[in-house]
PDB file of C-alpha atoms in Angstrom:
ATOM      1  CA  ARG A   1      26.071 -30.049  12.859  1.00  0.00           C
ATOM      2  CA  ALA A   2      26.106 -30.644  16.565  1.00  0.00           C
ATOM      3  CA  THR A   3      29.905 -30.673  16.747  1.00  0.00           C
ATOM      4  CA  TRP A   4      30.458 -27.446  14.793  1.00  0.00           C
ATOM      5  CA  ARG A   5      31.223 -24.816  17.417  1.00  0.00           C
ATOM      6  CA  PRO A   6      33.269 -21.923  16.076  1.00  0.00           C
ATOM      7  CA  ASN A   7      34.337 -19.718  18.988  1.00  0.00           C
ATOM      8  CA  LYS A   8      36.925 -17.439  17.440  1.00  0.00           C
ATOM      9  CA  TYR A   9      37.533 -15.261  14.422  1.00  0.00           C
ATOM     10  CA  SER A  10      40.766 -13.746  13.174  1.00  0.00           C
ATOM     11  CA  TYR A  11      42.348 -12.208  10.137  1.00  0.00           C
ATOM     12  CA  VAL A  12      45.614 -10.523   9.237  1.00  0.00           C
ATOM     13  CA  LEU A  13      45.981  -7.552   6.919  1.00  0.00           C
ATOM     14  CA  GLY A  14      49.015  -5.380   6.348  1.00  0.00           C
ATOM     15  CA  GLY A  15      50.803  -6.464   9.489  1.00  0.00           C
ATOM     16  CA  CYS A  16      47.717  -5.968  11.672  1.00  0.00           C
ATOM     17  CA  LYS A  17      45.919  -8.871  13.270  1.00  0.00           C
ATOM     18  CA  VAL A  18      42.370  -8.968  14.576  1.00  0.00           C
ATOM     19  CA  PHE A  19      41.404 -11.812  16.883  1.00  0.00           C
ATOM     20  CA  ILE A  20      38.034 -12.236  18.580  1.00  0.00           C
ATOM     21  CA  LYS A  21      37.086 -15.073  20.911  1.00  0.00           C
ATOM     22  CA  PHE A  22      33.428 -15.475  21.848  1.00  0.00           C
ATOM     23  CA  PRO A  23      31.190 -17.906  23.752  1.00  0.00           C
ATOM     24  CA  VAL A  24      29.094 -20.367  21.768  1.00  0.00           C
ATOM     25  CA  VAL A  25      25.386 -20.967  22.288  1.00  0.00           C
ATOM     26  CA  LYS A  26      24.009 -23.756  20.164  1.00  0.00           C
ATOM     27  CA  LEU A  27      20.235 -24.195  20.003  1.00  0.00           C
ATOM     28  CA  LEU A  28      20.708 -27.945  19.526  1.00  0.00           C
ATOM     29  CA  ASP A  29      22.077 -28.071  23.091  1.00  0.00           C
ATOM     30  CA  TYR A  30      18.646 -27.076  24.380  1.00  0.00           C
ATOM     31  CA  GLN A  31      17.085 -30.278  23.075  1.00  0.00           C
ATOM     32  CA  ALA A  32      18.249 -31.992  26.270  1.00  0.00           C
ATOM     33  CA  GLN A  33      16.613 -29.187  28.292  1.00  0.00           C
ATOM     34  CA  TRP A  34      13.148 -29.429  26.741  1.00  0.00           C
ATOM     35  CA  GLN A  35      11.307 -29.377  30.068  1.00  0.00           C
ATOM     36  CA  ASP A  36      13.151 -26.201  31.075  1.00  0.00           C
ATOM     37  CA  LEU A  37      12.090 -24.623  27.780  1.00  0.00           C
ATOM     38  CA  GLU A  38       8.462 -25.632  28.383  1.00  0.00           C
ATOM     39  CA  GLU A  39       8.485 -24.122  31.878  1.00  0.00           C
ATOM     40  CA  SER A  40      10.275 -20.909  30.929  1.00  0.00           C
ATOM     41  CA  THR A  41       8.317 -17.681  30.436  1.00  0.00           C
ATOM     42  CA  ASN A  42      11.068 -16.265  28.223  1.00  0.00           C
ATOM     43  CA  PRO A  43       9.753 -15.835  24.642  1.00  0.00           C
ATOM     44  CA  PHE A  44      13.087 -17.115  23.321  1.00  0.00           C
ATOM     45  CA  ALA A  45      12.260 -20.483  24.898  1.00  0.00           C
ATOM     46  CA  ILE A  46       9.153 -20.734  22.683  1.00  0.00           C
ATOM     47  CA  MET A  47      11.148 -19.820  19.588  1.00  0.00           C
ATOM     48  CA  THR A  48      13.881 -22.311  20.513  1.00  0.00           C
ATOM     49  CA  MET A  49      11.215 -25.015  20.839  1.00  0.00           C
ATOM     50  CA  ALA A  50       9.845 -24.017  17.428  1.00  0.00           C
ATOM     51  CA  HIS A  51      13.311 -24.166  15.862  1.00  0.00           C
ATOM     52  CA  LEU A  52      14.147 -27.554  17.379  1.00  0.00           C
ATOM     53  CA  THR A  53      10.755 -28.978  16.407  1.00  0.00           C
ATOM     54  CA  THR A  54      11.259 -27.717  12.852  1.00  0.00           C
ATOM     55  CA  LEU A  55      14.637 -29.475  12.670  1.00  0.00           C
ATOM     56  CA  MET A  56      13.273 -32.727  14.141  1.00  0.00           C
ATOM     57  CA  THR A  57      10.312 -32.846  11.743  1.00  0.00           C
ATOM     58  CA  GLN A  58      12.004 -32.153   8.408  1.00  0.00           C
ATOM     59  CA  GLY A  59      10.306 -34.329   5.814  1.00  0.00           C
ATOM     60  CA  LYS A  60       7.660 -35.440   8.349  1.00  0.00           C
ATOM     61  CA  PRO A  61       4.673 -33.124   7.772  1.00  0.00           C
ATOM     62  CA  GLN A  62       2.254 -34.973  10.098  1.00  0.00           C
ATOM     63  CA  ARG A  63       4.732 -34.804  12.974  1.00  0.00           C
ATOM     64  CA  ARG A  64       5.449 -31.157  12.178  1.00  0.00           C
ATOM     65  CA  GLN A  65       1.739 -30.337  12.366  1.00  0.00           C
ATOM     66  CA  GLN A  66       1.533 -31.920  15.814  1.00  0.00           C
ATOM     67  CA  GLY A  67       4.771 -30.255  16.906  1.00  0.00           C
ATOM     68  CA  LYS A  68       3.577 -26.886  15.628  1.00  0.00           C
ATOM     69  CA  TRP A  69       0.330 -27.274  17.517  1.00  0.00           C
ATOM     70  CA  ASP A  70       2.174 -28.193  20.732  1.00  0.00           C
ATOM     71  CA  VAL A  71       4.408 -25.120  20.478  1.00  0.00           C
ATOM     72  CA  VAL A  72       1.531 -22.768  19.563  1.00  0.00           C
ATOM     73  CA  ARG A  73      -0.545 -24.063  22.474  1.00  0.00           C
ATOM     74  CA  LYS A  74       2.370 -23.365  24.825  1.00  0.00           C
ATOM     75  CA  LEU A  75       2.642 -19.874  23.343  1.00  0.00           C
ATOM     76  CA  LEU A  76      -1.046 -19.219  23.979  1.00  0.00           C
ATOM     77  CA  GLU A  77      -0.873 -20.510  27.558  1.00  0.00           C
ATOM     78  CA  LYS A  78       2.199 -18.523  28.681  1.00  0.00           C
ATOM     79  CA  GLY A  79       0.261 -15.380  29.560  1.00  0.00           C
ATOM     80  CA  TYR A  80       1.956 -13.039  27.083  1.00  0.00           C
ATOM     81  CA  ASP A  81       0.023  -9.974  25.997  1.00  0.00           C
ATOM     82  CA  GLN A  82      -1.959 -10.194  22.772  1.00  0.00           C
ATOM     83  CA  GLU A  83       0.476  -8.183  20.647  1.00  0.00           C
ATOM     84  CA  ASP A  84       3.459 -10.309  21.732  1.00  0.00           C
ATOM     85  CA  ILE A  85       1.486 -13.463  20.939  1.00  0.00           C
ATOM     86  CA  ARG A  86       0.688 -12.171  17.454  1.00  0.00           C
ATOM     87  CA  LYS A  87       4.300 -11.273  16.730  1.00  0.00           C
ATOM     88  CA  LEU A  88       5.647 -14.572  18.043  1.00  0.00           C
ATOM     89  CA  PHE A  89       2.941 -16.510  16.204  1.00  0.00           C
ATOM     90  CA  ARG A  90       3.834 -14.851  12.888  1.00  0.00           C
ATOM     91  CA  LEU A  91       7.464 -15.870  13.261  1.00  0.00           C
ATOM     92  CA  LEU A  92       6.567 -19.357  14.449  1.00  0.00           C
ATOM     93  CA  ASP A  93       4.100 -19.830  11.577  1.00  0.00           C
ATOM     94  CA  TRP A  94       6.773 -18.763   9.094  1.00  0.00           C
ATOM     95  CA  MET A  95       9.353 -21.153  10.596  1.00  0.00           C
ATOM     96  CA  MET A  96       7.085 -24.185  10.782  1.00  0.00           C
ATOM     97  CA  THR A  97       5.504 -24.280   7.330  1.00  0.00           C
ATOM     98  CA  LEU A  98       3.042 -27.043   6.536  1.00  0.00           C
ATOM     99  CA  PRO A  99       1.567 -28.353   3.284  1.00  0.00           C
ATOM    100  CA  GLU A 100      -1.697 -26.571   2.454  1.00  0.00           C
ATOM    101  CA  GLU A 101      -4.077 -29.326   3.642  1.00  0.00           C
ATOM    102  CA  LEU A 102      -2.245 -29.723   6.967  1.00  0.00           C
ATOM    103  CA  GLN A 103      -2.103 -25.942   7.392  1.00  0.00           C
ATOM    104  CA  GLN A 104      -5.887 -25.798   6.972  1.00  0.00           C
ATOM    105  CA  SER A 105      -6.300 -28.560   9.539  1.00  0.00           C
ATOM    106  CA  PHE A 106      -3.958 -26.673  11.892  1.00  0.00           C
ATOM    107  CA  GLU A 107      -5.978 -23.459  11.439  1.00  0.00           C
ATOM    108  CA  GLU A 108      -9.221 -25.303  12.225  1.00  0.00           C
ATOM    109  CA  GLN A 109      -7.652 -26.728  15.381  1.00  0.00           C
ATOM    110  CA  LEU A 110      -6.447 -23.251  16.381  1.00  0.00           C
ATOM    111  CA  SER A 111      -9.885 -21.781  15.707  1.00  0.00           C
ATOM    112  CA  ARG A 112     -11.610 -24.430  17.870  1.00  0.00           C
ATOM    113  CA  TYR A 113      -9.102 -23.834  20.659  1.00  0.00           C
ATOM    114  CA  GLN A 114      -9.761 -20.089  20.550  1.00  0.00           C
ATOM    115  CA  GLN A 115     -13.531 -20.586  20.581  1.00  0.00           C
ATOM    116  CA  GLU A 116     -13.408 -23.013  23.512  1.00  0.00           C
ATOM    117  CA  ARG A 117     -11.365 -20.568  25.557  1.00  0.00           C
ATOM    118  CA  ARG A 118     -12.983 -17.436  24.205  1.00  0.00           C
ATOM    119  CA  MET A 119      -9.592 -16.077  23.160  1.00  0.00           C
ATOM    120  CA  PRO A 120      -9.905 -14.414  19.766  1.00  0.00           C
ATOM    121  CA  LEU A 121      -6.160 -14.033  19.308  1.00  0.00           C
ATOM    122  CA  LEU A 122      -6.022 -14.528  15.581  1.00  0.00           C
ATOM    123  CA  SER A 123      -9.036 -14.125  13.343  1.00  0.00           C
ATOM    124  CA  HIS A 124      -9.448 -16.176  10.187  1.00  0.00           C
ATOM    125  CA  MET A 125      -8.735 -13.006   8.228  1.00  0.00           C
ATOM    126  CA  GLU A 126      -5.452 -12.496  10.087  1.00  0.00           C
ATOM    127  CA  ILE A 127      -4.418 -16.097   9.537  1.00  0.00           C
ATOM    128  CA  ARG A 128      -5.283 -15.933   5.826  1.00  0.00           C
ATOM    129  CA  GLY A 129      -3.542 -12.544   5.574  1.00  0.00           C
ATOM    130  CA  MET A 130      -0.393 -13.993   7.128  1.00  0.00           C
ATOM    131  CA  GLN A 131      -0.523 -16.901   4.704  1.00  0.00           C
ATOM    132  CA  ARG A 132      -0.911 -14.575   1.728  1.00  0.00           C
ATOM    133  CA  GLY A 133       1.977 -12.491   3.050  1.00  0.00           C
ATOM    134  CA  ALA A 134       4.160 -15.581   3.455  1.00  0.00           C
ATOM    135  CA  VAL A 135       3.375 -16.689  -0.116  1.00  0.00           C
ATOM    136  CA  GLN A 136       4.052 -13.211  -1.485  1.00  0.00           C
ATOM    137  CA  ASN A 137       7.365 -13.005   0.396  1.00  0.00           C
ATOM    138  CA  ALA A 138       8.369 -16.444  -0.870  1.00  0.00           C
ATOM    139  CA  HIS A 139       7.601 -15.332  -4.464  1.00  0.00           C
ATOM    140  CA  GLU A 140       9.720 -12.204  -4.002  1.00  0.00           C
ATOM    141  CA  TRP A 141      12.673 -14.058  -2.425  1.00  0.00           C
ATOM    142  CA  LEU A 142      12.717 -16.671  -5.169  1.00  0.00           C
ATOM    143  CA  LEU A 143      12.536 -14.067  -7.953  1.00  0.00           C
ATOM    144  CA  GLU A 144      15.255 -12.018  -6.271  1.00  0.00           C
ATOM    145  CA  VAL A 145      17.631 -15.002  -6.162  1.00  0.00           C
ATOM    146  CA  LEU A 146      16.925 -15.782  -9.819  1.00  0.00           C
ATOM    147  CA  THR A 147      17.520 -12.141 -10.797  1.00  0.00           C
ATOM    148  CA  ILE A 148      20.803 -12.017  -8.881  1.00  0.00           C
ATOM    149  CA  ARG A 149      21.965 -15.327 -10.362  1.00  0.00           C
ATOM    150  CA  PHE A 150      20.817 -14.953 -13.975  1.00  0.00           C
ATOM    151  CA  GLU A 151      20.031 -11.208 -14.352  1.00  0.00           C
ATOM    152  CA  VAL A 152      17.006 -11.764 -16.598  1.00  0.00           C
ATOM    153  CA  VAL A 153      14.009 -13.821 -15.498  1.00  0.00           C
ATOM    154  CA  PRO A 154      11.711 -14.656 -18.429  1.00  0.00           C
ATOM    155  CA  PRO A 155       8.096 -13.475 -18.024  1.00  0.00           C
ATOM    156  CA  GLU A 156       6.780 -17.046 -18.294  1.00  0.00           C
ATOM    157  CA  VAL A 157       8.981 -18.065 -15.338  1.00  0.00           C
ATOM    158  CA  ILE A 158       7.699 -15.119 -13.290  1.00  0.00           C
ATOM    159  CA  GLU A 159       4.120 -16.075 -14.156  1.00  0.00           C
ATOM    160  CA  ALA A 160       4.686 -19.750 -13.277  1.00  0.00           C
ATOM    161  CA  ILE A 161       6.284 -18.830  -9.939  1.00  0.00           C
ATOM    162  CA  ASN A 162       3.450 -16.444  -9.073  1.00  0.00           C
ATOM    163  CA  GLN A 163       0.924 -19.243  -9.636  1.00  0.00           C
ATOM    164  CA  ILE A 164       2.503 -21.416  -6.931  1.00  0.00           C
ATOM    165  CA  GLU A 165       0.629 -20.930  -3.653  1.00  0.00           C
ATOM    166  CA  GLU A 166       2.423 -23.402  -1.371  1.00  0.00           C
ATOM    167  CA  VAL A 167       5.184 -21.834   0.704  1.00  0.00           C
ATOM    168  CA  SER A 168       6.927 -25.199   1.143  1.00  0.00           C
ATOM    169  CA  ILE A 169       7.281 -25.616  -2.647  1.00  0.00           C
ATOM    170  CA  LEU A 170       8.476 -22.023  -3.028  1.00  0.00           C
ATOM    171  CA  LYS A 171      11.064 -22.535  -0.279  1.00  0.00           C
ATOM    172  CA  GLN A 172      12.297 -25.708  -1.971  1.00  0.00           C
ATOM    173  CA  LEU A 173      12.585 -23.877  -5.315  1.00  0.00           C
ATOM    174  CA  HIS A 174      14.373 -21.008  -3.550  1.00  0.00           C
ATOM    175  CA  ARG A 175      16.992 -23.390  -2.148  1.00  0.00           C
ATOM    176  CA  GLN A 176      17.456 -25.008  -5.560  1.00  0.00           C
ATOM    177  CA  ALA A 177      17.688 -21.623  -7.320  1.00  0.00           C
ATOM    178  CA  ILE A 178      20.710 -20.769  -5.188  1.00  0.00           C
ATOM    179  CA  THR A 179      22.795 -23.615  -6.632  1.00  0.00           C
ATOM    180  CA  ILE A 180      21.228 -24.491  -9.991  1.00  0.00           C
ATOM    181  CA  SER A 181      23.548 -24.039 -12.981  1.00  0.00           C
ATOM    182  CA  SER A 182      21.308 -22.200 -15.462  1.00  0.00           C
ATOM    183  CA  MET A 183      17.915 -20.625 -16.056  1.00  0.00           C
ATOM    184  CA  VAL A 184      17.137 -23.451 -18.501  1.00  0.00           C
ATOM    185  CA  GLU A 185      17.732 -25.999 -15.725  1.00  0.00           C
ATOM    186  CA  PHE A 186      15.530 -23.984 -13.381  1.00  0.00           C
ATOM    187  CA  GLN A 187      12.744 -23.877 -15.989  1.00  0.00           C
ATOM    188  CA  LYS A 188      12.919 -27.684 -16.274  1.00  0.00           C
ATOM    189  CA  LEU A 189      12.718 -27.951 -12.506  1.00  0.00           C
ATOM    190  CA  LEU A 190       9.778 -25.549 -12.453  1.00  0.00           C
ATOM    191  CA  SER A 191       7.963 -27.532 -15.172  1.00  0.00           C
ATOM    192  CA  TYR A 192       8.553 -30.743 -13.220  1.00  0.00           C
ATOM    193  CA  ASN A 193       7.095 -29.145 -10.069  1.00  0.00           C
ATOM    194  CA  GLN A 194       4.040 -27.927 -11.977  1.00  0.00           C
ATOM    195  CA  THR A 195       3.280 -31.348 -13.459  1.00  0.00           C
ATOM    196  CA  ASP A 196       3.976 -33.021 -10.104  1.00  0.00           C
ATOM    197  CA  SER A 197       1.519 -30.822  -8.165  1.00  0.00           C
TER     198      SER A 197
END
């Protein structure tokens, strides 16, 4: 929410009071300063652009692919050293997930860009490795939430979750697992997702 700007915290306990007032920095405010972000050499500018683009393209995968490409290209052209680029790219790639077919298209575009400029920043193996890592992490996070919420996760649910390879679906299931009322409801949701995909 653009208007939500908490700038203080306080609590009282046993006659003691703690009060902290702090400045607020809201990433949404930087949307009006996009050109400044593009021109900045600060790595946080790139990540702010990635965050804002992710917010603006929710539910719009084609636009997100283009936005992701624009931000990655800026990252590659800023002159950072190779290790910084890799670290920033990993975070950016995790933030700006794409459906599998668009992710493949994005990777092909990135590969062509690297070949044209002779900049082997990320090999296909690294990209695939990062994808596998993102999928594995998403599996683990989802199973952890289910275990915390319902204590026991049936083996068939674990198996079904581990068969899902799209991070976007796993993230959606993760969000739903946080608020769903029962394991039975989650299993129905999981079955629906399997028949839908």
